[in-house]
Amino acid sequence: MARAKDGKPTINDVARLAGVSKKTVSRVINRSPLLNAQTREKVEAVIAELGYVPNPQARALALRRNFLIGLIHDNPNAQMVLGVQEGILSAIRDTEFALVVRPVNRRSPDMLDDVRTFLDQQRLFGVLLLPPISENDALAQLCDELGVTYVRMGSVRLDEDVHMVASNDREAVAKAVGYLIGQGHRRIGFVAGPEGFRSAAERALGYRDALDSAGVAIDETIMAEGNYTFETGIAAGEKLLAASPRPSAIFASNDEMAAGVLHAARSIGMSVPEDLSIIGFDDTAIAAHIWPPLTTVRWPIQAMAKAAAIKLIDPVEARDQPSHFLSDLIERASVAPL
Amino acid sequence: MARAKDGKPTINDVARLAGVSKKTVSRVINRSPLLNAQTREKVEAVIAELGYVPNPQARALALRRNFLIGLIHDNPNAQMVLGVQEGILSAIRDTEFALVVRPVNRRSPDMLDDVRTFLDQQRLFGVLLLPPISENDALAQLCDELGVTYVRMGSVRLDEDVHMVASNDREAVAKAVGYLIGQGHRRIGFVAGPEGFRSAAERALGYRDALDSAGVAIDETIMAEGNYTFETGIAAGEKLLAASPRPSAIFASNDEMAAGVLHAARSIGMSVPEDLSIIGFDDTAIAAHIWPPLTTVRWPIQAMAKAAAIKLIDPVEARDQPSHFLSDLIERASVAPL
DNA sequence: TTGTATGCGTTATCAT
DNA sequence: ATGATAACGCATACAA
């Protein structure tokens, strides 16, 4: 009898068949360097023959740590979360790791307690924190306390490299607005994201950078703030398009608001991009599916998530993983030369 | 010393302090009925005092089953997956369960092997299968073989109630098309989903049902097939709008294709809904953010996912959970009376 | 109603 | 370089 009653061979079965001790098998599994080559081969042969796979639950108990990596997020946008999940999966594919997901509520007063019990119980190997909740320093500190390694994803560097994968929103927006300037636009409106979001602040800085380096003065009458929703995008668009002189282009800090601006423009009979050029940010599904298709900025989300996951699970590979990523300007049809 | 070295109290600590055996504590935890009330209270007091929480990894090892529920999907659309995750979470909140996510590739030849190793290794408590991969009977059978309970989510009943949460797409589409008929439309085009998708077939049946009961004849010249993408929606729209006489309304089997139809209509100078009414299906983000906002059909995704999760984790509550759900017609602005 | 002994599958300690 | 034995924290069988 080579196997246990429920069918799955255990380390004991391997040890018995290979004529060695459990510990030796364990050493083979964990690639211990101090091992006779012959012994290793013999054991590996038996493992292959039996189709033996170590039991993660038993390892978790013995090691006091689970082979689970967690994704903690506060629903920034569906596509981002899914992109991140894909990215993580591509990193843990063919490993023993699995991905557990934990949506939380940023505004809930017991969010931290919530995360604490979660981390405490599940004893995760590591967690990935998504924006905007990744901007919460108390959360990162909590992970530290509980001894779970973490990586934060964000729009700017806000932690050491081992704990961070960051895009550079400031630079990306500067590039996008610079592109508008390159098309001849000078009167360029700006729709900011909500106060308190680091991404919003960074994108605003990028806007100013671009105007500064082109020698264009800031004009508060063509700047507005929204909270990343379609509706606030409409409101912002109405305000900006009521200014005189009217802007010939508008950069909105995310796609939903850009769609709102587009809507507002159309409502007063303007055509895009003939009368108004628009650029958004995020490259969500709407960007490609509204009319005209929206020129926008895209984070390399999957690459970022993959790098983050590797930082979490593989300390040696981790060193080679970048902490900074450049976003791409996706040129579609919502921009025209002045 | 009431606690183990790493800080967390174990069942032994509780037993010692309460002056009972481990087994008694275990009985308290598992709510064994045969227990002296005094003993129980005493133990519960100690548990509360220590803040003791059973270690999931140890339980998993002893019970040969993890307290993880899995979500297996093939990326239908991001918002659906996220909605499902939220729904599951609302069911497992305040329990010891966690959610592990596994995206798979429907078309990959080793998809089944992939799932097998995943299930095999992680020894999940149960899994939720999302469409379209939930339509794969071999997958359900695999779960059965491996002894992991499963629930499938789908557009029609394709398994026993314990294994199923289903919307009724046929009825929902019939209602939507009936709504168009109620608005006076008789020449109603149809954009089908891709062959092989159960949802596509059901939606087509609903379309025919509605026409039949209104005594309208089927006309193949105003029917087309797409594969649920924006681009194929455009192509289908072009075909349908080239028919003569032209349809006054079009039902598309999902929102992306509906957006494509809208695009096609606009390209040839038609206005929506003045010249053409359009209804989609899914209520994805684009539906609300294109212009005009799209009338569409929405699955009660969170409710379905929550019911599914309860079916998985709680056999007694499971009996009270519905297996059939009705979709809602979300009336927006893409439909006008003839 | 409660306790004892044993098992779950792995890793760690400390020998040899 | 390898092995015997004891953890890891809980549950189950069987007694008492």
XYZ file of C-alpha atoms (C1' of nucleotides) in Angstrom, chain A residues 21 24 27 35-36 39 64, chain D residues 1-4 6 8-9:
14
model
C 13.286 9.022 6.535
C 15.136 13.374 4.060
C 14.896 18.063 2.594
C 22.033 16.233 0.453
C 23.687 13.361 -1.299
C 19.630 10.112 -2.329
C 2.928 28.866 11.209
C 24.574 13.497 5.140
C 20.765 11.255 7.479
C 17.383 9.772 11.077
C 14.453 9.454 15.499
C 9.006 15.908 19.113
C 2.345 22.514 15.284
C -3.136 23.088 17.056
